[in-house]
PDB file of C-alpha atoms in Angstrom:
ATOM      1  CA  GLN A   1       0.096   0.348   0.229  1.00 69.00           C
ATOM      2  CA  SER A   2       1.704   3.276  -1.248  1.00 82.00           C
ATOM      3  CA  ALA A   3       1.847   6.389   0.986  1.00 90.00           C
ATOM      4  CA  LEU A   4      -1.019   9.080  -0.114  1.00 96.00           C
ATOM      5  CA  THR A   5       0.597  11.775  -1.940  1.00 97.00           C
ATOM      6  CA  GLN A   6       0.502  15.345  -0.644  1.00 98.00           C
ATOM      7  CA  PRO A   7       2.601  18.166  -1.446  1.00 97.00           C
ATOM      8  CA  ALA A   8       5.628  18.770   0.311  1.00 97.00           C
ATOM      9  CA  SER A   9       5.390  21.949   1.114  1.00 97.00           C
ATOM     10  CA  VAL A  10       3.065  25.068   0.992  1.00 98.00           C
ATOM     11  CA  SER A  11       2.996  28.227   2.704  1.00 97.00           C
ATOM     12  CA  GLY A  12       0.957  31.409   2.710  1.00 96.00           C
ATOM     13  CA  SER A  13       0.520  34.925   4.613  1.00 97.00           C
ATOM     14  CA  PRO A  14      -1.911  35.543   7.548  1.00 97.00           C
ATOM     15  CA  GLY A  15      -5.360  35.914   7.032  1.00 97.00           C
ATOM     16  CA  GLN A  16      -4.813  33.823   3.552  1.00 97.00           C
ATOM     17  CA  SER A  17      -6.296  30.646   2.721  1.00 97.00           C
ATOM     18  CA  ILE A  18      -4.550  27.457   1.467  1.00 98.00           C
ATOM     19  CA  THR A  19      -5.367  24.182   0.341  1.00 98.00           C
ATOM     20  CA  ILE A  20      -3.291  20.764   0.729  1.00 98.00           C
ATOM     21  CA  SER A  21      -4.375  18.061  -1.706  1.00 98.00           C
ATOM     22  CA  CYS A  22      -3.941  14.502  -0.949  1.00 98.00           C
ATOM     23  CA  THR A  23      -4.244  12.079  -3.701  1.00 98.00           C
ATOM     24  CA  GLY A  24      -4.949   8.220  -3.609  1.00 97.00           C
ATOM     25  CA  THR A  25      -6.409   5.880  -5.954  1.00 96.00           C
ATOM     26  CA  SER A  26      -9.721   4.183  -5.934  1.00 95.00           C
ATOM     27  CA  SER A  27      -8.822   1.828  -3.726  1.00 95.00           C
ATOM     28  CA  ASP A  28      -8.760   4.106  -0.642  1.00 96.00           C
ATOM     29  CA  VAL A  29      -9.232   8.105  -1.424  1.00 97.00           C
ATOM     30  CA  GLY A  30     -11.841   7.532  -3.976  1.00 96.00           C
ATOM     31  CA  ALA A  31     -13.498   4.125  -2.351  1.00 96.00           C
ATOM     32  CA  TYR A  32     -14.519   5.832   0.980  1.00 95.00           C
ATOM     33  CA  ASP A  33     -15.394   9.056   2.635  1.00 95.00           C
ATOM     34  CA  TYR A  34     -13.470   7.519   5.372  1.00 96.00           C
ATOM     35  CA  VAL A  35     -10.556  10.432   4.982  1.00 97.00           C
ATOM     36  CA  SER A  36      -9.021  12.354   8.287  1.00 98.00           C
ATOM     37  CA  TRP A  37      -6.694  14.761   8.510  1.00 98.00           C
ATOM     38  CA  TYR A  38      -3.941  15.181  11.737  1.00 98.00           C
ATOM     39  CA  GLN A  39      -2.036  18.428  12.284  1.00 98.00           C
ATOM     40  CA  GLN A  40       1.075  17.610  14.044  1.00 98.00           C
ATOM     41  CA  ASP A  41       3.698  20.684  15.775  1.00 96.00           C
ATOM     42  CA  PRO A  42       7.317  19.879  16.002  1.00 92.00           C
ATOM     43  CA  GLY A  43       7.875  17.762  18.352  1.00 92.00           C
ATOM     44  CA  LYS A  44       4.626  16.921  19.685  1.00 96.00           C
ATOM     45  CA  VAL A  45       2.099  13.958  19.165  1.00 97.00           C
ATOM     46  CA  PRO A  46      -0.525  14.550  15.660  1.00 97.00           C
ATOM     47  CA  LYS A  47      -4.200  16.035  16.597  1.00 97.00           C
ATOM     48  CA  LEU A  48      -6.831  14.826  14.596  1.00 97.00           C
ATOM     49  CA  ILE A  49      -8.704  17.816  12.830  1.00 98.00           C
ATOM     50  CA  ILE A  50     -11.314  16.526  10.325  1.00 98.00           C
ATOM     51  CA  TYR A  51     -12.395  13.052   9.929  1.00 97.00           C
ATOM     52  CA  ASP A  52     -15.029  11.373   7.753  1.00 95.00           C
ATOM     53  CA  VAL A  53     -13.757  13.780   4.576  1.00 96.00           C
ATOM     54  CA  ASN A  54     -15.682  17.165   5.993  1.00 96.00           C
ATOM     55  CA  ASN A  55     -16.060  17.056   9.818  1.00 96.00           C
ATOM     56  CA  ARG A  56     -14.256  18.752  12.750  1.00 97.00           C
ATOM     57  CA  PRO A  57     -14.033  17.563  16.212  1.00 95.00           C
ATOM     58  CA  SER A  58     -15.502  19.518  18.746  1.00 94.00           C
ATOM     59  CA  GLY A  59     -12.478  22.285  19.730  1.00 95.00           C
ATOM     60  CA  VAL A  60     -11.240  22.735  16.141  1.00 97.00           C
ATOM     61  CA  SER A  61     -11.378  26.170  14.376  1.00 96.00           C
ATOM     62  CA  ASN A  62     -14.136  26.509  11.483  1.00 96.00           C
ATOM     63  CA  ARG A  63     -11.474  28.055   9.801  1.00 98.00           C
ATOM     64  CA  PHE A  64     -10.365  24.404   8.922  1.00 98.00           C
ATOM     65  CA  SER A  65     -12.363  22.262   6.409  1.00 98.00           C
ATOM     66  CA  GLY A  66     -12.165  19.005   3.941  1.00 98.00           C
ATOM     67  CA  SER A  67     -13.311  17.864   0.970  1.00 97.00           C
ATOM     68  CA  LYS A  68     -13.019  15.333  -1.753  1.00 98.00           C
ATOM     69  CA  SER A  69     -13.541  14.845  -5.071  1.00 97.00           C
ATOM     70  CA  GLY A  70     -12.947  11.351  -7.039  1.00 97.00           C
ATOM     71  CA  ASN A  71      -9.427   9.851  -5.450  1.00 97.00           C
ATOM     72  CA  THR A  72      -8.082  13.417  -4.501  1.00 98.00           C
ATOM     73  CA  ALA A  73      -9.254  15.072  -0.932  1.00 98.00           C
ATOM     74  CA  SER A  74      -8.242  18.377   0.254  1.00 98.00           C
ATOM     75  CA  LEU A  75      -7.531  20.432   3.420  1.00 98.00           C
ATOM     76  CA  THR A  76      -8.190  24.139   3.397  1.00 98.00           C
ATOM     77  CA  ILE A  77      -7.257  26.570   5.845  1.00 98.00           C
ATOM     78  CA  SER A  78      -9.069  29.741   5.740  1.00 97.00           C
ATOM     79  CA  GLY A  79      -7.479  33.049   7.692  1.00 97.00           C
ATOM     80  CA  LEU A  80      -4.155  31.414   8.248  1.00 97.00           C
ATOM     81  CA  GLN A  81      -2.496  32.373  11.644  1.00 97.00           C
ATOM     82  CA  ALA A  82       0.822  32.124  12.762  1.00 96.00           C
ATOM     83  CA  GLU A  83      -0.072  29.087  15.122  1.00 96.00           C
ATOM     84  CA  ASP A  84      -1.362  27.047  11.892  1.00 97.00           C
ATOM     85  CA  GLU A  85       2.205  26.178  11.213  1.00 97.00           C
ATOM     86  CA  ALA A  86       3.064  22.548  11.427  1.00 97.00           C
ATOM     87  CA  GLU A  87       2.889  19.647   9.393  1.00 98.00           C
ATOM     88  CA  TYR A  88      -0.470  18.083   8.156  1.00 98.00           C
ATOM     89  CA  TYR A  89      -1.050  14.974   7.339  1.00 98.00           C
ATOM     90  CA  CYS A  90      -3.988  13.191   5.447  1.00 98.00           C
ATOM     91  CA  SER A  91      -4.922   9.319   6.214  1.00 98.00           C
ATOM     92  CA  SER A  92      -7.803   6.899   4.147  1.00 97.00           C
ATOM     93  CA  TYR A  93      -9.304   3.650   4.676  1.00 96.00           C
ATOM     94  CA  THR A  94      -8.551   1.228   2.099  1.00 96.00           C
ATOM     95  CA  ARG A  95     -10.341  -1.717   0.623  1.00 95.00           C
ATOM     96  CA  ARG A  96      -8.055  -4.036   2.311  1.00 94.00           C
ATOM     97  CA  SER A  97      -9.357  -3.034   5.522  1.00 94.00           C
ATOM     98  CA  THR A  98      -6.036  -0.917   6.388  1.00 96.00           C
ATOM     99  CA  LEU A  99      -5.228   2.492   6.621  1.00 97.00           C
ATOM    100  CA  VAL A 100      -2.901   4.418   4.932  1.00 97.00           C
ATOM    101  CA  PHE A 101      -1.205   8.216   5.525  1.00 98.00           C
ATOM    102  CA  GLY A 102      -0.014  10.380   3.365  1.00 98.00           C
ATOM    103  CA  GLY A 103       3.735  11.761   3.408  1.00 97.00           C
ATOM    104  CA  GLY A 104       3.147  14.850   5.056  1.00 97.00           C
ATOM    105  CA  THR A 105       2.556  18.576   4.068  1.00 98.00           C
ATOM    106  CA  LYS A 106       5.211  21.311   5.880  1.00 98.00           C
ATOM    107  CA  LEU A 107       2.716  24.364   6.023  1.00 98.00           C
ATOM    108  CA  THR A 108       4.974  27.529   6.216  1.00 97.00           C
ATOM    109  CA  VAL A 109       3.394  30.794   7.532  1.00 96.00           C
ATOM    110  CA  LEU A 110       5.565  33.765   5.726  1.00 92.00           C
TER     111      LEU A 110
ATOM    112  CA  GLN B   1      -8.873  11.978  31.602  1.00 94.00           C
ATOM    113  CA  VAL B   2      -7.907   9.691  28.796  1.00 96.00           C
ATOM    114  CA  HIS B   3      -4.501   8.311  28.929  1.00 97.00           C
ATOM    115  CA  LEU B   4      -2.511   6.214  26.811  1.00 98.00           C
ATOM    116  CA  VAL B   5       1.237   5.585  27.903  1.00 98.00           C
ATOM    117  CA  GLU B   6       3.649   3.243  25.791  1.00 98.00           C
ATOM    118  CA  SER B   7       6.451   1.623  27.010  1.00 97.00           C
ATOM    119  CA  GLY B   8       8.945  -1.306  26.022  1.00 97.00           C
ATOM    120  CA  GLY B   9      11.172   0.288  23.606  1.00 96.00           C
ATOM    121  CA  GLY B  10      14.439   0.368  23.181  1.00 96.00           C
ATOM    122  CA  VAL B  11      17.603  -0.755  21.513  1.00 97.00           C
ATOM    123  CA  VAL B  12      17.658  -4.078  19.793  1.00 97.00           C
ATOM    124  CA  GLN B  13      19.824  -5.568  17.243  1.00 97.00           C
ATOM    125  CA  PRO B  14      18.903  -6.303  13.541  1.00 97.00           C
ATOM    126  CA  GLY B  15      16.628  -9.766  13.744  1.00 97.00           C
ATOM    127  CA  GLY B  16      15.600  -9.623  17.284  1.00 97.00           C
ATOM    128  CA  SER B  17      12.615  -9.047  19.142  1.00 97.00           C
ATOM    129  CA  LEU B  18      10.484  -6.432  20.903  1.00 98.00           C
ATOM    130  CA  ARG B  19       7.150  -5.998  22.926  1.00 98.00           C
ATOM    131  CA  LEU B  20       5.893  -2.790  23.455  1.00 98.00           C
ATOM    132  CA  SER B  21       2.869  -2.266  25.703  1.00 98.00           C
ATOM    133  CA  CYS B  22       0.335   0.677  25.947  1.00 98.00           C
ATOM    134  CA  ALA B  23      -1.784   1.359  29.314  1.00 98.00           C
ATOM    135  CA  ALA B  24      -4.912   2.765  28.438  1.00 98.00           C
ATOM    136  CA  SER B  25      -6.949   4.899  30.931  1.00 98.00           C
ATOM    137  CA  GLY B  26      -9.593   7.470  31.637  1.00 97.00           C
ATOM    138  CA  PHE B  27     -12.123   5.185  29.134  1.00 96.00           C
ATOM    139  CA  THR B  28     -13.586   2.149  28.559  1.00 96.00           C
ATOM    140  CA  PHE B  29     -11.080   0.584  26.856  1.00 96.00           C
ATOM    141  CA  SER B  30     -12.855  -2.678  26.107  1.00 95.00           C
ATOM    142  CA  THR B  31     -15.259  -0.511  23.757  1.00 95.00           C
ATOM    143  CA  TYR B  32     -12.697   0.832  21.506  1.00 95.00           C
ATOM    144  CA  GLY B  33     -10.628  -0.174  18.795  1.00 95.00           C
ATOM    145  CA  MET B  34      -6.862   0.404  18.818  1.00 97.00           C
ATOM    146  CA  HIS B  35      -3.608   1.160  16.328  1.00 98.00           C
ATOM    147  CA  TRP B  36      -0.271   1.448  16.384  1.00 98.00           C
ATOM    148  CA  VAL B  37       1.263   3.920  14.223  1.00 98.00           C
ATOM    149  CA  ARG B  38       5.101   5.091  13.669  1.00 98.00           C
ATOM    150  CA  GLN B  39       6.964   7.860  12.983  1.00 98.00           C
ATOM    151  CA  ALA B  40      11.139   7.064  11.817  1.00 97.00           C
ATOM    152  CA  PRO B  41      13.159  10.390  12.691  1.00 94.00           C
ATOM    153  CA  GLY B  42      12.165  13.030  10.878  1.00 93.00           C
ATOM    154  CA  LYS B  43       9.611  11.054   8.716  1.00 95.00           C
ATOM    155  CA  GLY B  44       6.170  11.234   8.184  1.00 96.00           C
ATOM    156  CA  LEU B  45       3.454   8.898  10.135  1.00 97.00           C
ATOM    157  CA  GLU B  46       3.184   5.239   8.844  1.00 98.00           C
ATOM    158  CA  TRP B  47       0.030   3.251  10.598  1.00 98.00           C
ATOM    159  CA  VAL B  48       1.323  -0.160  11.143  1.00 98.00           C
ATOM    160  CA  ALA B  49      -1.540  -2.165  13.112  1.00 97.00           C
ATOM    161  CA  ILE B  50      -5.133  -2.025  14.206  1.00 96.00           C
ATOM    162  CA  ILE B  51      -7.310  -4.127  16.216  1.00 96.00           C
ATOM    163  CA  THR B  52     -10.557  -4.345  17.091  1.00 94.00           C
ATOM    164  CA  HIS B  53     -12.338  -3.691  20.191  1.00 94.00           C
ATOM    165  CA  GLU B  54     -12.973  -7.138  21.300  1.00 94.00           C
ATOM    166  CA  GLY B  55      -9.556  -8.349  19.672  1.00 92.00           C
ATOM    167  CA  SER B  56     -11.030 -10.653  17.371  1.00 92.00           C
ATOM    168  CA  ILE B  57      -9.588  -9.088  14.176  1.00 94.00           C
ATOM    169  CA  ASP B  58      -6.432  -7.190  13.008  1.00 96.00           C
ATOM    170  CA  TYR B  59      -5.038  -5.798  10.359  1.00 96.00           C
ATOM    171  CA  TYR B  60      -1.504  -4.699   9.581  1.00 97.00           C
ATOM    172  CA  ALA B  61       0.606  -3.000   7.260  1.00 97.00           C
ATOM    173  CA  GLN B  62       2.606  -4.636   4.132  1.00 96.00           C
ATOM    174  CA  SER B  63       5.594  -3.632   5.578  1.00 96.00           C
ATOM    175  CA  VAL B  64       5.127  -5.324   8.605  1.00 97.00           C
ATOM    176  CA  ARG B  65       2.487  -8.054   8.213  1.00 96.00           C
ATOM    177  CA  ASP B  66       3.977 -11.766   9.544  1.00 95.00           C
ATOM    178  CA  ARG B  67       6.171 -10.126  11.837  1.00 98.00           C
ATOM    179  CA  PHE B  68       4.237  -7.909  13.919  1.00 98.00           C
ATOM    180  CA  THR B  69       1.082  -9.055  16.040  1.00 98.00           C
ATOM    181  CA  ILE B  70      -1.161  -6.529  17.546  1.00 98.00           C
ATOM    182  CA  SER B  71      -3.161  -8.184  20.638  1.00 98.00           C
ATOM    183  CA  ARG B  72      -4.757  -6.716  23.913  1.00 98.00           C
ATOM    184  CA  ASP B  73      -5.959  -7.511  27.253  1.00 98.00           C
ATOM    185  CA  ASN B  74      -9.596  -6.017  28.193  1.00 97.00           C
ATOM    186  CA  SER B  75      -8.835  -7.013  31.562  1.00 97.00           C
ATOM    187  CA  ARG B  76      -6.512  -5.098  32.034  1.00 98.00           C
ATOM    188  CA  ASN B  77      -6.416  -2.226  29.697  1.00 98.00           C
ATOM    189  CA  ILE B  78      -3.839  -2.619  28.124  1.00 98.00           C
ATOM    190  CA  LEU B  79      -2.395  -2.854  23.990  1.00 98.00           C
ATOM    191  CA  TYR B  80       0.128  -4.832  22.682  1.00 98.00           C
ATOM    192  CA  LEU B  81       2.577  -5.056  19.798  1.00 98.00           C
ATOM    193  CA  GLN B  82       4.849  -7.867  19.381  1.00 98.00           C
ATOM    194  CA  MET B  83       7.730  -7.478  17.110  1.00 98.00           C
ATOM    195  CA  ASN B  84      10.071 -10.246  15.447  1.00 98.00           C
ATOM    196  CA  SER B  85      12.754 -10.057  13.154  1.00 97.00           C
ATOM    197  CA  LEU B  86      13.237  -5.999  13.103  1.00 98.00           C
ATOM    198  CA  ARG B  87      14.878  -3.863  10.755  1.00 97.00           C
ATOM    199  CA  GLY B  88      16.686  -1.114  10.418  1.00 95.00           C
ATOM    200  CA  GLY B  89      12.957   0.129   8.801  1.00 95.00           C
ATOM    201  CA  ASP B  90      11.227  -0.518  11.657  1.00 97.00           C
ATOM    202  CA  ALA B  91      13.648   2.360  14.280  1.00 98.00           C
ATOM    203  CA  ALA B  92      10.732   4.733  14.760  1.00 98.00           C
ATOM    204  CA  VAL B  93       8.519   6.501  17.541  1.00 98.00           C
ATOM    205  CA  TYR B  94       5.627   4.153  18.048  1.00 98.00           C
ATOM    206  CA  TYR B  95       2.661   5.647  18.919  1.00 98.00           C
ATOM    207  CA  CYS B  96      -0.407   3.580  20.990  1.00 98.00           C
ATOM    208  CA  VAL B  97      -3.501   5.512  19.273  1.00 98.00           C
ATOM    209  CA  ARG B  98      -7.220   5.212  20.131  1.00 97.00           C
ATOM    210  CA  ASP B  99      -9.787   4.636  17.374  1.00 95.00           C
ATOM    211  CA  ALA B 100     -12.667   6.933  17.663  1.00 93.00           C
ATOM    212  CA  GLY B 101     -15.565   4.659  17.316  1.00 86.00           C
ATOM    213  CA  THR B 102     -16.935   2.908  20.139  1.00 82.00           C
ATOM    214  CA  SER B 103     -18.046  -1.334  19.739  1.00 77.00           C
ATOM    215  CA  GLY B 104     -17.097  -0.233  15.827  1.00 80.00           C
ATOM    216  CA  THR B 105     -14.378   1.318  14.232  1.00 85.00           C
ATOM    217  CA  LYS B 106     -14.561   5.037  13.060  1.00 86.00           C
ATOM    218  CA  TYR B 107     -10.852   4.737  10.941  1.00 92.00           C
ATOM    219  CA  TYR B 108      -9.664   7.882  12.304  1.00 95.00           C
ATOM    220  CA  MET B 109      -7.689   8.387  15.410  1.00 96.00           C
ATOM    221  CA  ASP B 110      -9.014  10.325  18.442  1.00 95.00           C
ATOM    222  CA  VAL B 111      -6.557   9.992  21.124  1.00 97.00           C
ATOM    223  CA  TRP B 112      -2.498   9.367  20.712  1.00 98.00           C
ATOM    224  CA  GLY B 113      -0.004   8.757  23.347  1.00 98.00           C
ATOM    225  CA  GLU B 114       3.278  10.310  23.738  1.00 97.00           C
ATOM    226  CA  GLY B 115       5.018   7.449  22.109  1.00 97.00           C
ATOM    227  CA  THR B 116       7.949   5.020  22.831  1.00 98.00           C
ATOM    228  CA  THR B 117      11.006   4.863  20.741  1.00 98.00           C
ATOM    229  CA  VAL B 118      12.664   1.848  19.044  1.00 98.00           C
ATOM    230  CA  THR B 119      16.016   1.789  17.696  1.00 97.00           C
ATOM    231  CA  VAL B 120      17.569  -0.985  15.595  1.00 96.00           C
ATOM    232  CA  SER B 121      21.215  -1.208  15.740  1.00 92.00           C
ATOM    233  CA  SER B 122      24.194  -3.641  15.893  1.00 87.00           C
TER     234      SER B 122
END
């Protein structure tokens, strides 16, 4: 099972919106609405920010949103803030009943 | 408060074995599926394995299948990962992670432990 494909890095200025893509196949991202996103600050454990494509856990800012089209899922962060600078990972359930992560995207707030 | 505390990491020679443990507290352990996820130094997250809440079903990443075994003791609230035939590529921080579903897997993870480090070196 190959890792999902994410851009290695994205950047944006405070107040702007950015989108991180997560491309899989018809055997994972395209097969189920079981895509989740995690935020990881340096030296910290990952934190769930989006589940089931576009749902936010309680306490997560509504500036974070998710979507999916075909084999590609996306995470959008609007109103970018300095505190959003982190590594972001997508994850998907697969037809083999396993999970797979993306390679991670480093978000830099300029 | 929900807590997951991993232990058992350490230095092991290539080809060796190690058993990781994860002590759970603050929630009804027996109703949640559990995962192991690992992260090699400076690298991304890699899903390793999942076990259902009652322990009857488990699945593995292809990279560890036939070498690693996930198990649980619901009477003691402990999750395990038995790792055999360890390789250099297995060196990582291993996280014990709770699946968000109760009595049924949700395929996303809502509680993470702090991790335990496995080093594979001769």
